[in-house]
């Protein structure tokens, strides 16, 4: 006889659902532990990021460049100023990516703009009990909804969203330029 799903034992389906349920619960526990770790280790990552950038900037500006360039000449002074400009931009954009709020739909401005536009809110966050405009997601680490959420970055201990997206990408760009400058001068 041919095997058909109607002839399958109901016990097989129950076992499969039981395993899936256990796996789902186990994954939820692992996710909660990871989110808790990121929530508490975030300030350490920010301090580590600041210290790494500061260490590279110091060693390049005050150790490598004085040994390889004559900083008292016009060309050496311009090189020092250019490298300083790159590292100031790295630090400035990093600090703004860390400190600027990524944006949240619970602020009154966002709710008023949605109401004025006549946009019917189709989605609500079950955890925050707030409207979720397009591209808004709930961050399990920050425990809030973020406008235009890209991701939660442990290196800035913040979500990358509408408010700090520009600073985060500028930080990445200037970090890339800083890496090129460092490789060029060493």
PDB file of C-alpha atoms in Angstrom:
ATOM      1  CA  UNK A   1       0.000   0.000   0.000  1.00  0.00           C
ATOM      2  CA  UNK A   2       1.008   3.569  -0.596  1.00  0.00           C
ATOM      3  CA  UNK A   3       1.790   5.682   2.446  1.00  0.00           C
ATOM      4  CA  UNK A   4      -0.533   8.682   2.808  1.00  0.00           C
ATOM      5  CA  UNK A   5      -0.506  11.389   5.443  1.00  0.00           C
ATOM      6  CA  UNK A   6      -4.004  10.353   6.529  1.00  0.00           C
ATOM      7  CA  UNK A   7      -2.633   6.967   7.585  1.00  0.00           C
ATOM      8  CA  UNK A   8       0.257   8.488   9.556  1.00  0.00           C
ATOM      9  CA  UNK A   9       0.261   7.977  13.285  1.00  0.00           C
ATOM     10  CA  UNK A  10      -0.823  11.044  15.320  1.00  0.00           C
ATOM     11  CA  UNK A  11       1.982  10.262  17.761  1.00  0.00           C
ATOM     12  CA  UNK A  12       4.622  11.081  15.128  1.00  0.00           C
ATOM     13  CA  UNK A  13       3.197  14.605  14.679  1.00  0.00           C
ATOM     14  CA  UNK A  14       3.084  15.130  18.442  1.00  0.00           C
ATOM     15  CA  UNK A  15       6.723  14.089  18.854  1.00  0.00           C
ATOM     16  CA  UNK A  16       7.827  16.432  16.077  1.00  0.00           C
ATOM     17  CA  UNK A  17       5.908  19.367  17.547  1.00  0.00           C
ATOM     18  CA  UNK A  18       7.325  18.568  20.983  1.00  0.00           C
ATOM     19  CA  UNK A  19      10.882  18.681  19.646  1.00  0.00           C
ATOM     20  CA  UNK A  20      10.181  21.914  17.769  1.00  0.00           C
ATOM     21  CA  UNK A  21       8.654  23.443  20.884  1.00  0.00           C
ATOM     22  CA  UNK A  22      11.659  22.446  22.982  1.00  0.00           C
ATOM     23  CA  UNK A  23      14.050  23.780  20.356  1.00  0.00           C
ATOM     24  CA  UNK A  24      12.124  27.063  20.190  1.00  0.00           C
ATOM     25  CA  UNK A  25      12.278  27.437  23.985  1.00  0.00           C
ATOM     26  CA  UNK A  26      15.987  26.585  24.031  1.00  0.00           C
ATOM     27  CA  UNK A  27      16.717  29.121  21.282  1.00  0.00           C
ATOM     28  CA  UNK A  28      14.710  31.763  23.165  1.00  0.00           C
ATOM     29  CA  UNK A  29      16.811  31.153  26.294  1.00  0.00           C
ATOM     30  CA  UNK A  30      20.053  31.393  24.304  1.00  0.00           C
ATOM     31  CA  UNK A  31      18.806  34.627  22.689  1.00  0.00           C
ATOM     32  CA  UNK A  32      17.898  36.114  26.087  1.00  0.00           C
ATOM     33  CA  UNK A  33      21.330  35.229  27.482  1.00  0.00           C
ATOM     34  CA  UNK A  34      23.033  36.810  24.439  1.00  0.00           C
ATOM     35  CA  UNK A  35      20.905  39.963  24.703  1.00  0.00           C
ATOM     36  CA  UNK A  36      21.678  40.233  28.426  1.00  0.00           C
ATOM     37  CA  UNK A  37      25.389  39.833  27.717  1.00  0.00           C
ATOM     38  CA  UNK A  38      25.312  42.571  25.064  1.00  0.00           C
ATOM     39  CA  UNK A  39      23.303  44.846  27.355  1.00  0.00           C
ATOM     40  CA  UNK A  40      25.874  44.564  30.148  1.00  0.00           C
ATOM     41  CA  UNK A  41      29.061  44.280  28.057  1.00  0.00           C
ATOM     42  CA  UNK A  42      28.169  47.227  25.789  1.00  0.00           C
ATOM     43  CA  UNK A  43      29.970  49.911  27.833  1.00  0.00           C
ATOM     44  CA  UNK A  44      33.082  47.701  27.818  1.00  0.00           C
ATOM     45  CA  UNK A  45      32.948  47.521  24.010  1.00  0.00           C
ATOM     46  CA  UNK A  46      32.586  51.320  23.779  1.00  0.00           C
ATOM     47  CA  UNK A  47      35.576  51.833  26.102  1.00  0.00           C
ATOM     48  CA  UNK A  48      37.576  49.251  24.134  1.00  0.00           C
ATOM     49  CA  UNK A  49      36.704  50.947  20.810  1.00  0.00           C
ATOM     50  CA  UNK A  50      37.676  54.394  22.123  1.00  0.00           C
ATOM     51  CA  UNK A  51      40.943  53.106  23.563  1.00  0.00           C
ATOM     52  CA  UNK A  52      41.883  51.235  20.359  1.00  0.00           C
ATOM     53  CA  UNK A  53      41.300  54.313  18.185  1.00  0.00           C
ATOM     54  CA  UNK A  54      43.154  56.533  20.674  1.00  0.00           C
ATOM     55  CA  UNK A  55      46.082  54.109  20.855  1.00  0.00           C
ATOM     56  CA  UNK A  56      46.448  53.910  17.065  1.00  0.00           C
ATOM     57  CA  UNK A  57      46.122  57.700  16.734  1.00  0.00           C
ATOM     58  CA  UNK A  58      48.708  58.336  19.458  1.00  0.00           C
ATOM     59  CA  UNK A  59      51.207  55.810  18.104  1.00  0.00           C
ATOM     60  CA  UNK A  60      50.865  57.102  14.542  1.00  0.00           C
ATOM     61  CA  UNK A  61      50.936  60.819  15.407  1.00  0.00           C
ATOM     62  CA  UNK A  62      53.541  60.826  18.167  1.00  0.00           C
ATOM     63  CA  UNK A  63      55.708  57.768  17.454  1.00  0.00           C
ATOM     64  CA  UNK A  64      55.659  56.810  13.763  1.00  0.00           C
ATOM     65  CA  UNK A  65      55.329  60.215  12.077  1.00  0.00           C
ATOM     66  CA  UNK A  66      58.130  61.903  14.089  1.00  0.00           C
ATOM     67  CA  UNK A  67      60.457  59.017  13.180  1.00  0.00           C
ATOM     68  CA  UNK A  68      59.605  59.015   9.471  1.00  0.00           C
ATOM     69  CA  UNK A  69      58.877  62.690   8.681  1.00  0.00           C
ATOM     70  CA  UNK A  70      60.478  65.981   9.586  1.00  0.00           C
ATOM     71  CA  UNK A  71      57.521  67.586  11.393  1.00  0.00           C
ATOM     72  CA  UNK A  72      59.231  70.996  11.411  1.00  0.00           C
ATOM     73  CA  UNK A  73      59.069  71.212   7.619  1.00  0.00           C
ATOM     74  CA  UNK A  74      56.031  72.393   5.676  1.00  0.00           C
ATOM     75  CA  UNK A  75      55.366  68.912   4.251  1.00  0.00           C
ATOM     76  CA  UNK A  76      55.681  67.199   7.645  1.00  0.00           C
ATOM     77  CA  UNK A  77      53.338  69.714   9.297  1.00  0.00           C
ATOM     78  CA  UNK A  78      50.734  69.177   6.551  1.00  0.00           C
ATOM     79  CA  UNK A  79      51.008  65.401   6.975  1.00  0.00           C
ATOM     80  CA  UNK A  80      50.578  65.738  10.742  1.00  0.00           C
ATOM     81  CA  UNK A  81      47.549  68.020  10.260  1.00  0.00           C
ATOM     82  CA  UNK A  82      45.953  65.671   7.707  1.00  0.00           C
ATOM     83  CA  UNK A  83      46.420  62.588   9.872  1.00  0.00           C
ATOM     84  CA  UNK A  84      45.108  64.520  12.884  1.00  0.00           C
ATOM     85  CA  UNK A  85      42.032  65.551  10.852  1.00  0.00           C
ATOM     86  CA  UNK A  86      41.301  61.905   9.987  1.00  0.00           C
ATOM     87  CA  UNK A  87      41.551  60.741  13.596  1.00  0.00           C
ATOM     88  CA  UNK A  88      39.490  63.671  14.905  1.00  0.00           C
ATOM     89  CA  UNK A  89      36.758  62.705  12.418  1.00  0.00           C
ATOM     90  CA  UNK A  90      36.921  59.083  13.570  1.00  0.00           C
ATOM     91  CA  UNK A  91      36.525  60.111  17.205  1.00  0.00           C
ATOM     92  CA  UNK A  92      33.828  62.729  16.518  1.00  0.00           C
ATOM     93  CA  UNK A  93      31.621  60.409  14.452  1.00  0.00           C
ATOM     94  CA  UNK A  94      32.142  57.503  16.866  1.00  0.00           C
ATOM     95  CA  UNK A  95      31.059  59.574  19.853  1.00  0.00           C
ATOM     96  CA  UNK A  96      28.010  60.896  18.008  1.00  0.00           C
ATOM     97  CA  UNK A  97      27.047  57.374  16.868  1.00  0.00           C
ATOM     98  CA  UNK A  98      27.230  56.309  20.525  1.00  0.00           C
ATOM     99  CA  UNK A  99      25.432  59.341  22.017  1.00  0.00           C
ATOM    100  CA  UNK A 100      22.725  60.249  19.448  1.00  0.00           C
ATOM    101  CA  UNK A 101      19.361  58.567  19.931  1.00  0.00           C
ATOM    102  CA  UNK A 102      18.505  56.321  16.957  1.00  0.00           C
ATOM    103  CA  UNK A 103      14.850  57.422  17.059  1.00  0.00           C
ATOM    104  CA  UNK A 104      11.713  55.898  18.470  1.00  0.00           C
ATOM    105  CA  UNK A 105       8.073  55.832  17.312  1.00  0.00           C
ATOM    106  CA  UNK A 106       6.867  56.580  20.848  1.00  0.00           C
ATOM    107  CA  UNK A 107       7.960  60.219  20.592  1.00  0.00           C
ATOM    108  CA  UNK A 108       5.104  62.644  20.096  1.00  0.00           C
ATOM    109  CA  UNK A 109       6.613  64.126  16.907  1.00  0.00           C
ATOM    110  CA  UNK A 110       6.491  60.799  15.068  1.00  0.00           C
ATOM    111  CA  UNK A 111       2.921  60.109  16.165  1.00  0.00           C
ATOM    112  CA  UNK A 112       1.771  63.610  15.144  1.00  0.00           C
ATOM    113  CA  UNK A 113       3.462  63.297  11.725  1.00  0.00           C
ATOM    114  CA  UNK A 114       1.774  59.939  11.133  1.00  0.00           C
ATOM    115  CA  UNK A 115      -1.611  61.395  12.126  1.00  0.00           C
ATOM    116  CA  UNK A 116      -1.153  64.479   9.904  1.00  0.00           C
ATOM    117  CA  UNK A 117      -0.152  62.359   6.932  1.00  0.00           C
ATOM    118  CA  UNK A 118      -3.342  60.375   7.386  1.00  0.00           C
ATOM    119  CA  UNK A 119      -1.373  57.167   7.360  1.00  0.00           C
ATOM    120  CA  UNK A 120      -3.305  54.407   9.012  1.00  0.00           C
ATOM    121  CA  UNK A 121      -1.083  52.528  11.400  1.00  0.00           C
ATOM    122  CA  UNK A 122      -1.129  48.933  10.262  1.00  0.00           C
ATOM    123  CA  UNK A 123       1.383  47.543  12.720  1.00  0.00           C
ATOM    124  CA  UNK A 124       1.671  47.797  16.472  1.00  0.00           C
ATOM    125  CA  UNK A 125       4.500  46.589  18.664  1.00  0.00           C
ATOM    126  CA  UNK A 126       3.153  44.078  21.141  1.00  0.00           C
ATOM    127  CA  UNK A 127       6.035  44.714  23.539  1.00  0.00           C
ATOM    128  CA  UNK A 128       6.131  48.548  23.485  1.00  0.00           C
ATOM    129  CA  UNK A 129       2.409  49.070  22.847  1.00  0.00           C
ATOM    130  CA  UNK A 130       3.202  51.737  20.261  1.00  0.00           C
ATOM    131  CA  UNK A 131       2.625  52.191  16.496  1.00  0.00           C
ATOM    132  CA  UNK A 132       5.308  50.810  14.203  1.00  0.00           C
ATOM    133  CA  UNK A 133       5.795  52.904  11.044  1.00  0.00           C
ATOM    134  CA  UNK A 134       7.508  51.308   8.056  1.00  0.00           C
ATOM    135  CA  UNK A 135      11.044  50.001   8.700  1.00  0.00           C
ATOM    136  CA  UNK A 136      10.566  50.186  12.486  1.00  0.00           C
ATOM    137  CA  UNK A 137      11.662  47.149  14.473  1.00  0.00           C
ATOM    138  CA  UNK A 138      11.791  46.203  18.140  1.00  0.00           C
ATOM    139  CA  UNK A 139      15.316  45.738  19.502  1.00  0.00           C
ATOM    140  CA  UNK A 140      15.509  42.929  22.032  1.00  0.00           C
ATOM    141  CA  UNK A 141      18.757  44.315  23.498  1.00  0.00           C
ATOM    142  CA  UNK A 142      17.596  47.930  23.965  1.00  0.00           C
ATOM    143  CA  UNK A 143      14.034  46.789  24.784  1.00  0.00           C
ATOM    144  CA  UNK A 144      12.426  49.453  22.567  1.00  0.00           C
ATOM    145  CA  UNK A 145      11.288  50.123  19.013  1.00  0.00           C
ATOM    146  CA  UNK A 146      13.732  51.934  16.718  1.00  0.00           C
ATOM    147  CA  UNK A 147      12.854  53.958  13.607  1.00  0.00           C
ATOM    148  CA  UNK A 148      14.542  52.683  10.427  1.00  0.00           C
ATOM    149  CA  UNK A 149      16.479  50.157  12.471  1.00  0.00           C
ATOM    150  CA  UNK A 150      19.556  48.761  10.758  1.00  0.00           C
ATOM    151  CA  UNK A 151      21.017  46.667  13.578  1.00  0.00           C
ATOM    152  CA  UNK A 152      22.095  46.755  17.208  1.00  0.00           C
ATOM    153  CA  UNK A 153      25.824  47.387  17.295  1.00  0.00           C
ATOM    154  CA  UNK A 154      27.644  46.273  20.456  1.00  0.00           C
ATOM    155  CA  UNK A 155      30.608  48.524  19.569  1.00  0.00           C
ATOM    156  CA  UNK A 156      28.465  51.637  19.982  1.00  0.00           C
ATOM    157  CA  UNK A 157      26.170  50.081  22.638  1.00  0.00           C
ATOM    158  CA  UNK A 158      23.240  51.436  20.670  1.00  0.00           C
ATOM    159  CA  UNK A 159      21.013  50.632  17.751  1.00  0.00           C
ATOM    160  CA  UNK A 160      21.839  52.077  14.364  1.00  0.00           C
ATOM    161  CA  UNK A 161      18.671  53.820  13.257  1.00  0.00           C
ATOM    162  CA  UNK A 162      17.183  56.976  11.791  1.00  0.00           C
ATOM    163  CA  UNK A 163      18.885  59.389  14.205  1.00  0.00           C
ATOM    164  CA  UNK A 164      22.453  58.078  14.200  1.00  0.00           C
ATOM    165  CA  UNK A 165      22.718  56.264  10.859  1.00  0.00           C
ATOM    166  CA  UNK A 166      24.703  59.133   9.294  1.00  0.00           C
ATOM    167  CA  UNK A 167      27.218  59.261  12.142  1.00  0.00           C
ATOM    168  CA  UNK A 168      27.675  55.480  12.143  1.00  0.00           C
ATOM    169  CA  UNK A 169      28.397  55.364   8.416  1.00  0.00           C
ATOM    170  CA  UNK A 170      30.659  58.414   8.620  1.00  0.00           C
ATOM    171  CA  UNK A 171      32.516  56.663  11.442  1.00  0.00           C
ATOM    172  CA  UNK A 172      32.973  53.559   9.267  1.00  0.00           C
ATOM    173  CA  UNK A 173      34.153  55.671   6.320  1.00  0.00           C
ATOM    174  CA  UNK A 174      36.680  57.642   8.387  1.00  0.00           C
ATOM    175  CA  UNK A 175      37.819  54.438  10.077  1.00  0.00           C
ATOM    176  CA  UNK A 176      38.513  52.973   6.637  1.00  0.00           C
ATOM    177  CA  UNK A 177      40.427  56.139   5.677  1.00  0.00           C
ATOM    178  CA  UNK A 178      42.306  55.940   8.990  1.00  0.00           C
ATOM    179  CA  UNK A 179      43.318  52.365   8.223  1.00  0.00           C
ATOM    180  CA  UNK A 180      44.615  53.421   4.800  1.00  0.00           C
ATOM    181  CA  UNK A 181      46.532  56.342   6.330  1.00  0.00           C
ATOM    182  CA  UNK A 182      48.013  54.104   9.013  1.00  0.00           C
ATOM    183  CA  UNK A 183      49.120  51.477   6.483  1.00  0.00           C
ATOM    184  CA  UNK A 184      50.527  54.177   4.171  1.00  0.00           C
ATOM    185  CA  UNK A 185      52.638  55.808   6.891  1.00  0.00           C
ATOM    186  CA  UNK A 186      53.956  52.661   8.588  1.00  0.00           C
TER     187      UNK A 186
END
